[in-house]
mmCIF file of C-alpha atoms in Angstrom:
data_model
loop_
_atom_site.group_PDB
_atom_site.id
_atom_site.type_symbol
_atom_site.label_atom_id
_atom_site.label_comp_id
_atom_site.label_asym_id
_atom_site.label_seq_id
_atom_site.Cartn_x
_atom_site.Cartn_y
_atom_site.Cartn_z
ATOM 1 C CA MET A 146 6.613 -3.216 18.222
ATOM 2 C CA GLU A 147 3.187 -4.173 16.763
ATOM 3 C CA PRO A 148 3.513 -6.062 13.524
ATOM 4 C CA MET A 149 1.751 -3.481 11.385
ATOM 5 C CA MET A 150 3.957 -0.744 12.773
ATOM 6 C CA ALA A 151 6.974 -2.664 12.206
ATOM 7 C CA ARG A 152 5.892 -3.376 8.675
ATOM 8 C CA SER A 153 5.139 0.323 8.121
ATOM 9 C CA THR A 154 8.433 1.235 9.456
ATOM 10 C CA ILE A 155 10.442 -0.864 7.198
ATOM 11 C CA VAL A 156 8.090 0.266 4.221
ATOM 12 C CA ALA A 157 9.049 3.965 5.049
ATOM 13 C CA ALA A 158 12.637 3.132 5.456
ATOM 14 C CA ALA A 159 12.763 1.183 2.250
ATOM 15 C CA VAL A 160 11.350 3.930 0.215
ATOM 16 C CA ALA A 161 13.754 6.361 1.631
ATOM 17 C CA LEU A 162 16.766 4.171 1.179
ATOM 18 C CA LEU A 163 15.669 3.004 -2.362
ATOM 19 C CA LEU A 164 14.801 6.437 -3.665
ATOM 20 C CA ALA A 165 16.981 9.461 -2.609
ATOM 21 C CA GLN A 166 15.296 12.804 -1.937
ATOM 22 C CA GLY A 167 17.704 14.589 -4.345
ATOM 23 C CA GLU A 168 17.676 15.058 -8.097
ATOM 24 C CA GLY A 169 20.133 12.168 -8.785
ATOM 25 C CA ILE A 170 19.250 8.578 -10.270
ATOM 26 C CA GLU A 171 18.637 5.857 -8.051
ATOM 27 C CA TRP A 172 18.803 2.266 -9.379
ATOM 28 C CA VAL A 173 15.797 0.159 -8.009
ATOM 29 C CA LEU A 174 15.376 -3.864 -8.375
ATOM 30 C CA GLY A 175 12.021 -4.509 -9.883
ATOM 31 C CA GLY A 176 9.690 -7.405 -9.527
ATOM 32 C CA SER A 177 9.590 -10.378 -11.847
ATOM 33 C CA GLY A 178 8.366 -9.434 -15.282
ATOM 34 C CA GLN A 179 7.716 -5.555 -14.457
ATOM 35 C CA ASN A 180 9.076 -2.821 -16.864
ATOM 36 C CA CYS A 181 10.855 0.056 -15.631
ATOM 37 C CA ALA A 182 7.974 2.507 -15.910
ATOM 38 C CA VAL A 183 6.015 0.274 -13.519
ATOM 39 C CA VAL A 184 9.024 -0.111 -11.059
ATOM 40 C CA CYS A 185 9.528 3.392 -10.782
ATOM 41 C CA GLU A 186 5.906 4.539 -10.518
ATOM 42 C CA ALA A 187 5.694 2.480 -7.427
ATOM 43 C CA TYR A 188 8.214 4.968 -5.896
ATOM 44 C CA ASP A 189 6.337 8.129 -7.189
ATOM 45 C CA SER A 190 9.246 8.620 -9.639
ATOM 46 C CA ALA A 191 9.899 8.309 -13.326
ATOM 47 C CA CYS A 192 11.956 5.844 -15.338
ATOM 48 C CA ASP A 193 15.110 8.071 -16.713
ATOM 49 C CA GLN A 194 15.284 7.634 -20.592
ATOM 50 C CA ASP A 195 18.551 9.406 -21.007
ATOM 51 C CA ILE A 196 20.913 7.309 -22.853
ATOM 52 C CA ASP A 197 23.946 8.143 -20.812
ATOM 53 C CA THR A 198 22.093 6.726 -17.811
ATOM 54 C CA TRP A 199 22.120 3.140 -18.881
ATOM 55 C CA PRO A 200 25.309 0.984 -18.331
ATOM 56 C CA SER A 201 27.435 0.703 -21.571
ATOM 57 C CA SER A 202 30.204 -1.474 -20.164
ATOM 58 C CA GLU A 203 30.523 -4.245 -17.484
ATOM 59 C CA SER A 204 32.420 -1.829 -15.330
ATOM 60 C CA GLN A 205 29.559 0.682 -15.321
ATOM 61 C CA PHE A 206 26.970 -2.209 -14.740
ATOM 62 C CA LEU A 207 29.239 -3.322 -11.683
ATOM 63 C CA THR A 208 28.926 0.289 -10.179
ATOM 64 C CA VAL A 209 25.318 0.053 -10.598
ATOM 65 C CA MET A 210 25.233 -3.347 -9.042
ATOM 66 C CA SER A 211 27.352 -2.175 -5.976
ATOM 67 C CA HIS A 212 24.870 0.727 -5.445
ATOM 68 C CA VAL A 213 21.933 -1.680 -5.368
ATOM 69 C CA ASN A 214 23.678 -4.076 -3.073
ATOM 70 C CA ASP A 215 24.507 -1.257 -0.616
ATOM 71 C CA ARG A 216 20.763 -0.468 -0.447
ATOM 72 C CA ARG A 217 19.929 -4.054 -0.080
ATOM 73 C CA ALA A 218 22.398 -4.608 2.731
ATOM 74 C CA GLN A 219 20.898 -1.684 4.699
ATOM 75 C CA LEU A 220 17.321 -3.034 4.124
ATOM 76 C CA HIS A 221 18.446 -6.542 4.960
ATOM 77 C CA ASP A 222 19.902 -5.271 8.213
ATOM 78 C CA LEU A 223 16.804 -3.156 9.101
ATOM 79 C CA ALA A 224 14.491 -6.222 8.544
ATOM 80 C CA LEU A 225 16.647 -8.449 10.924
ATOM 81 C CA SER A 226 16.917 -5.656 13.501
ATOM 82 C CA GLU A 227 12.967 -5.535 13.532
ATOM 83 C CA GLN A 228 12.967 -9.378 13.798
ATOM 84 C CA LYS A 229 10.222 -9.685 11.307
ATOM 85 C CA THR A 230 9.671 -11.957 8.442
ATOM 86 C CA TRP A 231 8.923 -9.910 5.062
ATOM 87 C CA GLY A 232 6.274 -12.039 3.573
ATOM 88 C CA SER A 233 7.407 -14.118 0.743
ATOM 89 C CA SER A 234 10.053 -11.558 -0.566
ATOM 90 C CA SER A 235 13.426 -12.967 -1.001
ATOM 91 C CA PHE A 236 14.521 -9.409 -1.544
ATOM 92 C CA LEU A 237 15.123 -8.843 2.062
ATOM 93 C CA ARG A 238 15.567 -12.254 3.419
ATOM 94 C CA GLU A 239 18.358 -13.549 1.221
ATOM 95 C CA ALA A 240 21.722 -12.325 1.845
ATOM 96 C CA PRO A 241 22.637 -9.240 -0.138
ATOM 97 C CA GLU A 242 25.665 -10.754 -1.918
ATOM 98 C CA ALA A 243 23.305 -13.381 -3.482
ATOM 99 C CA LEU A 244 21.657 -10.834 -5.809
ATOM 100 C CA CYS A 245 24.278 -11.438 -8.661
ATOM 101 C CA THR A 246 26.840 -13.828 -8.961
ATOM 102 C CA SER A 247 27.533 -14.311 -12.588
ATOM 103 C CA LEU A 248 27.876 -12.357 -15.798
ATOM 104 C CA PRO A 249 27.371 -14.566 -18.745
ATOM 105 C CA GLY A 250 27.944 -13.356 -22.217
ATOM 106 C CA ALA A 251 24.152 -12.957 -22.914
ATOM 107 C CA SER A 252 22.825 -11.185 -26.131
ATOM 108 C CA ALA A 253 21.634 -7.845 -25.905
ATOM 109 C CA ALA A 254 18.035 -6.851 -24.937
ATOM 110 C CA ALA A 255 16.021 -3.833 -24.325
ATOM 111 C CA TYR A 256 15.194 -4.892 -20.898
ATOM 112 C CA ASN A 257 18.571 -5.124 -19.722
ATOM 113 C CA PRO A 258 20.304 -4.576 -17.247
ATOM 114 C CA SER A 259 18.471 -7.515 -15.634
ATOM 115 C CA LEU A 260 18.774 -10.504 -13.538
ATOM 116 C CA SER A 261 17.397 -14.127 -13.482
ATOM 117 C CA SER A 262 15.405 -14.702 -10.348
ATOM 118 C CA GLY A 263 16.456 -18.331 -10.319
ATOM 119 C CA SER A 264 20.108 -18.311 -11.143
ATOM 120 C CA ALA A 265 21.443 -14.998 -9.755
ATOM 121 C CA SER A 266 22.748 -14.510 -13.346
ATOM 122 C CA CYS A 267 22.974 -10.789 -14.537
ATOM 123 C CA SER A 268 23.026 -9.138 -17.934
ATOM 124 C CA TRP A 269 23.715 -5.671 -18.762
ATOM 125 C CA ARG A 270 23.861 -5.259 -22.635
ATOM 126 C CA GLY A 271 21.077 -3.181 -23.616
ATOM 127 C CA ALA A 272 19.402 -2.639 -27.075
ATOM 128 C CA GLY A 273 17.231 -0.420 -28.849
ATOM 129 C CA PRO A 274 16.598 3.289 -28.665
ATOM 130 C CA SER A 275 16.843 4.599 -25.007
ATOM 131 C CA SER A 276 13.423 6.172 -25.338
ATOM 132 C CA SER A 277 11.843 2.712 -25.583
ATOM 133 C CA ARG A 278 13.993 0.787 -22.773
ATOM 134 C CA CYS A 279 11.918 2.026 -19.877
ATOM 135 C CA LEU A 280 8.813 0.255 -21.256
ATOM 136 C CA ALA A 281 10.712 -2.846 -22.343
ATOM 137 C CA GLN A 282 9.069 -5.947 -20.900
ATOM 138 C CA PRO A 283 11.336 -8.711 -19.364
ATOM 139 C CA PRO A 284 10.285 -12.201 -19.667
ATOM 140 C CA ALA A 285 8.973 -14.223 -16.763
ATOM 141 C CA GLY A 286 11.522 -14.794 -14.230
ATOM 142 C CA MET A 287 13.640 -11.777 -15.099
ATOM 143 C CA LYS A 288 13.801 -8.648 -12.911
ATOM 144 C CA ARG A 289 14.897 -5.445 -14.227
ATOM 145 C CA LEU A 290 17.198 -2.830 -12.727
ATOM 146 C CA CYS A 291 15.600 0.363 -13.382
ATOM 147 C CA PRO A 292 17.113 4.126 -13.058
ATOM 148 C CA CYS A 293 14.521 6.100 -11.191
ATOM 149 C CA LYS A 294 14.356 9.822 -10.651
ATOM 150 C CA PRO A 295 12.068 11.695 -8.555
ATOM 151 C CA ARG A 296 9.456 13.601 -10.148
ATOM 152 C CA ALA A 297 9.529 17.443 -10.293
ATOM 153 C CA THR A 298 7.127 19.055 -7.851
ATOM 154 C CA GLY A 299 4.236 21.128 -9.039
ATOM 155 C CA THR A 300 3.166 18.530 -11.682
ATOM 156 C CA ASP A 301 -0.203 17.009 -11.972
ATOM 157 C CA HIS A 302 0.970 14.230 -9.726
ATOM 158 C CA GLY A 303 0.757 16.708 -6.635
ATOM 159 C CA VAL A 304 3.397 18.292 -4.568
ATOM 160 C CA PRO A 305 4.806 15.888 -2.037
ATOM 161 C CA CYS A 306 3.885 16.698 1.680
ATOM 162 C CA GLN A 307 7.022 18.099 3.517
ATOM 163 C CA SER A 308 6.458 16.773 6.916
ATOM 164 C CA GLN A 309 4.510 13.981 8.798
ATOM 165 C CA GLU A 310 1.929 16.356 9.909
ATOM 166 C CA GLU A 311 1.270 17.549 6.391
ATOM 167 C CA CYS A 312 1.011 13.925 5.292
ATOM 168 C CA LEU A 313 -1.566 13.283 8.025
ATOM 169 C CA GLU A 314 -3.651 16.316 7.341
ATOM 170 C CA ILE A 315 -4.162 14.852 3.686
ATOM 171 C CA VAL A 316 -5.496 11.760 5.387
ATOM 172 C CA ASP A 317 -7.470 13.886 7.665
ATOM 173 C CA ARG A 318 -9.274 15.778 4.871
ATOM 174 C CA PHE A 319 -9.849 12.559 3.014
ATOM 175 C CA LEU A 320 -11.760 10.905 5.920
ATOM 176 C CA ASP A 321 -13.579 14.153 7.087
ATOM 177 C CA ASN A 322 -15.131 14.589 3.720
ATOM 178 C CA GLN A 323 -16.294 10.929 3.048
ATOM 179 C CA PRO A 324 -20.002 10.440 2.934
ATOM 180 C CA ARG A 325 -21.654 9.280 6.074
ATOM 181 C CA ALA A 326 -24.652 7.023 6.571
ATOM 182 C CA PHE A 327 -25.946 6.202 10.135
ATOM 183 C CA GLY A 328 -22.450 7.162 11.593
ATOM 184 C CA LEU A 329 -20.540 5.087 9.271
ATOM 185 C CA LEU A 330 -18.406 6.363 6.407
ATOM 186 C CA GLN A 331 -17.681 5.406 2.808
ATOM 187 C CA VAL A 332 -14.127 5.654 1.767
ATOM 188 C CA ARG A 333 -14.369 5.026 -1.976
ATOM 189 C CA ALA A 334 -16.414 8.098 -2.878
ATOM 190 C CA GLY A 335 -14.879 10.355 -5.677
ATOM 191 C CA MET A 336 -12.385 12.593 -4.218
ATOM 192 C CA GLY A 337 -10.061 13.648 -7.215
ATOM 193 C CA ASN A 338 -6.430 14.204 -6.648
ATOM 194 C CA LEU A 339 -5.498 14.117 -3.077
ATOM 195 C CA GLY A 340 -1.704 14.970 -3.909
ATOM 196 C CA GLY A 341 -0.525 11.739 -2.796
ATOM 197 C CA GLY A 342 1.216 10.800 -6.125
ATOM 198 C CA PRO A 343 0.029 8.512 -9.074
ATOM 199 C CA CYS A 344 -1.142 5.080 -8.337
ATOM 200 C CA GLY A 345 -1.717 3.650 -11.962
ATOM 201 C CA GLN A 346 -4.430 1.339 -12.239
ATOM 202 C CA MET A 347 -4.903 1.157 -8.455
ATOM 203 C CA CYS A 348 -6.788 4.328 -8.729
ATOM 204 C CA ALA A 349 -9.500 2.760 -10.887
ATOM 205 C CA LEU A 350 -11.848 1.947 -8.078
ATOM 206 C CA PRO A 351 -15.361 1.168 -8.689
ATOM 207 C CA GLY A 352 -17.913 4.028 -8.007
ATOM 208 C CA PRO A 353 -19.230 4.517 -4.498
ATOM 209 C CA CYS A 354 -22.962 3.616 -5.344
ATOM 210 C CA PRO A 355 -23.056 1.931 -8.687
ATOM 211 C CA GLU A 356 -26.461 0.573 -8.179
ATOM 212 C CA GLY A 357 -28.387 3.189 -5.818
ATOM 213 C CA PRO A 358 -28.693 3.436 -2.103
ATOM 214 C CA ALA A 359 -29.430 -0.153 -1.534
ATOM 215 C CA LYS A 360 -25.896 -1.030 -2.918
ATOM 216 C CA CYS A 361 -24.089 1.868 -1.402
ATOM 217 C CA ARG A 362 -21.581 0.229 0.799
ATOM 218 C CA TYR A 363 -20.336 1.498 4.139
ATOM 219 C CA ASP A 364 -17.951 -1.150 5.188
ATOM 220 C CA THR A 365 -17.359 -2.020 8.923
ATOM 221 C CA TYR A 366 -13.751 -2.679 8.251
ATOM 222 C CA ASP A 367 -12.944 0.641 6.863
ATOM 223 C CA SER A 368 -14.941 2.412 9.512
ATOM 224 C CA ALA A 369 -13.157 0.568 12.144
ATOM 225 C CA LEU A 370 -9.729 1.537 10.807
ATOM 226 C CA ALA A 371 -11.060 5.248 10.676
ATOM 227 C CA ALA A 372 -11.990 5.128 14.275
ATOM 228 C CA ILE A 373 -8.551 3.747 15.329
ATOM 229 C CA TYR A 374 -6.874 6.386 13.009
ATOM 230 C CA TYR A 375 -9.046 9.447 14.499
ATOM 231 C CA THR A 376 -8.229 7.937 18.200
ATOM 232 C CA LYS A 377 -4.494 8.012 17.416
ATOM 233 C CA ARG A 378 -4.967 11.491 15.938
ATOM 234 C CA GLY A 379 -6.788 12.767 19.165
ATOM 235 C CA LYS A 380 -9.802 13.300 17.170
ATOM 236 C CA LEU A 381 -12.094 11.633 19.611
ATOM 237 C CA SER A 382 -15.515 12.983 18.603
ATOM 238 C CA GLN A 383 -15.144 11.888 14.909
ATOM 239 C CA ALA A 384 -14.025 8.361 16.574
ATOM 240 C CA LYS A 385 -16.972 8.332 18.729
ATOM 241 C CA ASP A 386 -19.490 8.869 16.087
ATOM 242 C CA ILE A 387 -18.298 5.772 14.409
ATOM 243 C CA LEU A 388 -18.028 3.650 17.479
ATOM 244 C CA ASP A 389 -21.652 4.806 18.608
ATOM 245 C CA ALA A 390 -22.897 3.256 15.207
ATOM 246 C CA PHE A 391 -21.111 -0.008 16.097
ATOM 247 C CA VAL A 392 -22.667 -0.079 19.527
ATOM 248 C CA LYS A 393 -26.091 0.131 18.106
ATOM 249 C CA ALA A 394 -25.386 -2.635 15.654
ATOM 250 C CA LEU A 395 -23.652 -4.898 18.480
ATOM 251 C CA TYR A 396 -26.447 -5.233 20.973
ATOM 252 C CA PRO A 397 -29.761 -6.624 20.010
ATOM 253 C CA ARG A 398 -32.676 -5.655 22.296
ATOM 254 C CA SER A 399 -34.293 -9.100 21.710
ATOM 255 C CA PRO A 400 -33.697 -12.342 19.692
ATOM 256 C CA ASP A 401 -36.549 -11.341 17.752
ATOM 257 C CA GLN A 402 -34.582 -8.822 16.004
ATOM 258 C CA LEU A 403 -32.331 -11.427 14.454
ATOM 259 C CA ARG A 404 -32.430 -12.058 10.623
ATOM 260 C CA PRO A 405 -32.093 -14.810 9.698
ATOM 261 C CA LYS A 406 -33.787 -16.336 12.777
ATOM 262 C CA THR A 407 -30.795 -18.170 14.129
ATOM 263 C CA GLU A 408 -28.788 -17.494 17.437
ATOM 264 C CA GLU A 409 -25.495 -18.734 15.771
ATOM 265 C CA THR A 410 -24.279 -15.199 15.815
ATOM 266 C CA LEU A 411 -25.556 -14.311 19.126
ATOM 267 C CA TYR A 412 -23.470 -14.406 22.505
ATOM 268 C CA LYS A 413 -25.315 -14.327 25.779
ATOM 269 C CA ASP A 414 -22.682 -14.991 28.403
ATOM 270 C CA VAL A 415 -20.566 -11.860 28.011
ATOM 271 C CA PRO A 416 -19.254 -9.684 30.894
ATOM 272 C CA SER A 417 -21.718 -6.878 30.345
ATOM 273 C CA GLY A 418 -24.512 -9.208 30.719
ATOM 274 C CA ARG A 419 -26.230 -8.049 27.405
ATOM 275 C CA MET A 420 -26.819 -9.903 24.307
ATOM 276 C CA LEU A 421 -24.001 -9.417 21.887
ATOM 277 C CA THR A 422 -23.992 -10.142 18.249
ATOM 278 C CA LEU A 423 -21.585 -9.915 15.360
ATOM 279 C CA LEU A 424 -21.424 -6.789 12.991
ATOM 280 C CA ALA A 425 -22.177 -7.143 9.406
ATOM 281 C CA SER A 426 -19.270 -6.688 6.817
ATOM 282 C CA SER A 427 -21.022 -3.610 5.532
ATOM 283 C CA TYR A 428 -24.058 -1.660 5.757
ATOM 284 C CA ASN A 429 -26.015 0.302 3.226
ATOM 285 C CA LYS A 430 -27.619 3.621 2.716
ATOM 286 C CA ALA A 431 -31.116 2.582 2.479
ATOM 287 C CA GLN A 432 -31.678 0.812 5.887
ATOM 288 C CA GLN A 433 -30.430 1.835 9.295
ATOM 289 C CA PRO A 434 -28.207 -0.881 10.850
ATOM 290 C CA GLN A 435 -29.938 -3.048 13.258
ATOM 291 C CA ALA A 436 -28.241 -5.636 15.612
ATOM 292 C CA GLY A 437 -28.254 -9.105 14.311
ATOM 293 C CA ASN A 438 -30.143 -8.046 10.959
ATOM 294 C CA TYR A 439 -28.084 -9.282 8.061
#
């Protein structure tokens, strides 16, 4: 399995395991310093503020921990079966039983239940009204355990797609409607809500053309990914439009086209017998791409 596909497989399985499709609460381990609103938002869910949700005794907390450890064990086994390293995350690489090894008599805190990243020491005693606990910010080095519940469908966050094909059709519509210039596409044009769920501050992308056509970016990398996606989807004519644009920008007719005047990016001994140059990282809307002109 290719690395990107393996990573995507684990990510999809992680979401499925960590957040059930039903209406029940799923306890999710957050990142260091994250409040539960942020943690649950990442799974297109909401932190449950009901006072009865939070553990009010050590035995209730241990039940929560048992649930989380079961999920971690499944993810750990999945990661090992893929024989891939999960970046720098210790969440999957460490043995699941190392998550929480002690319950010291710590004072109550609004960000509990939580655990210390360094010592595997856990605290469960909460404090403050339940309405404020989701937003309670843990100190650096502390990870919160968060009660997440799926959002109701039909909200302004969009209705989740019900099948793989429906999800891919969202991507199809997004790419098909992006502005084009000389065959390349721009993937950050304003499209409104695509129905994929909330993304918080990650949605605050800069405008597509903040300084006019000369600064209107049509990125090579983004267009290349779109061409790969279209090919995998069997949309070969859309992929060809992008690849044709690349071909025009790859093969200069003469070294005189090069800007700046250097042959550092020019390759002459290629199998096709043609001169080949590197693609620019992006092109603009004001000037047609020309091979070797940067």
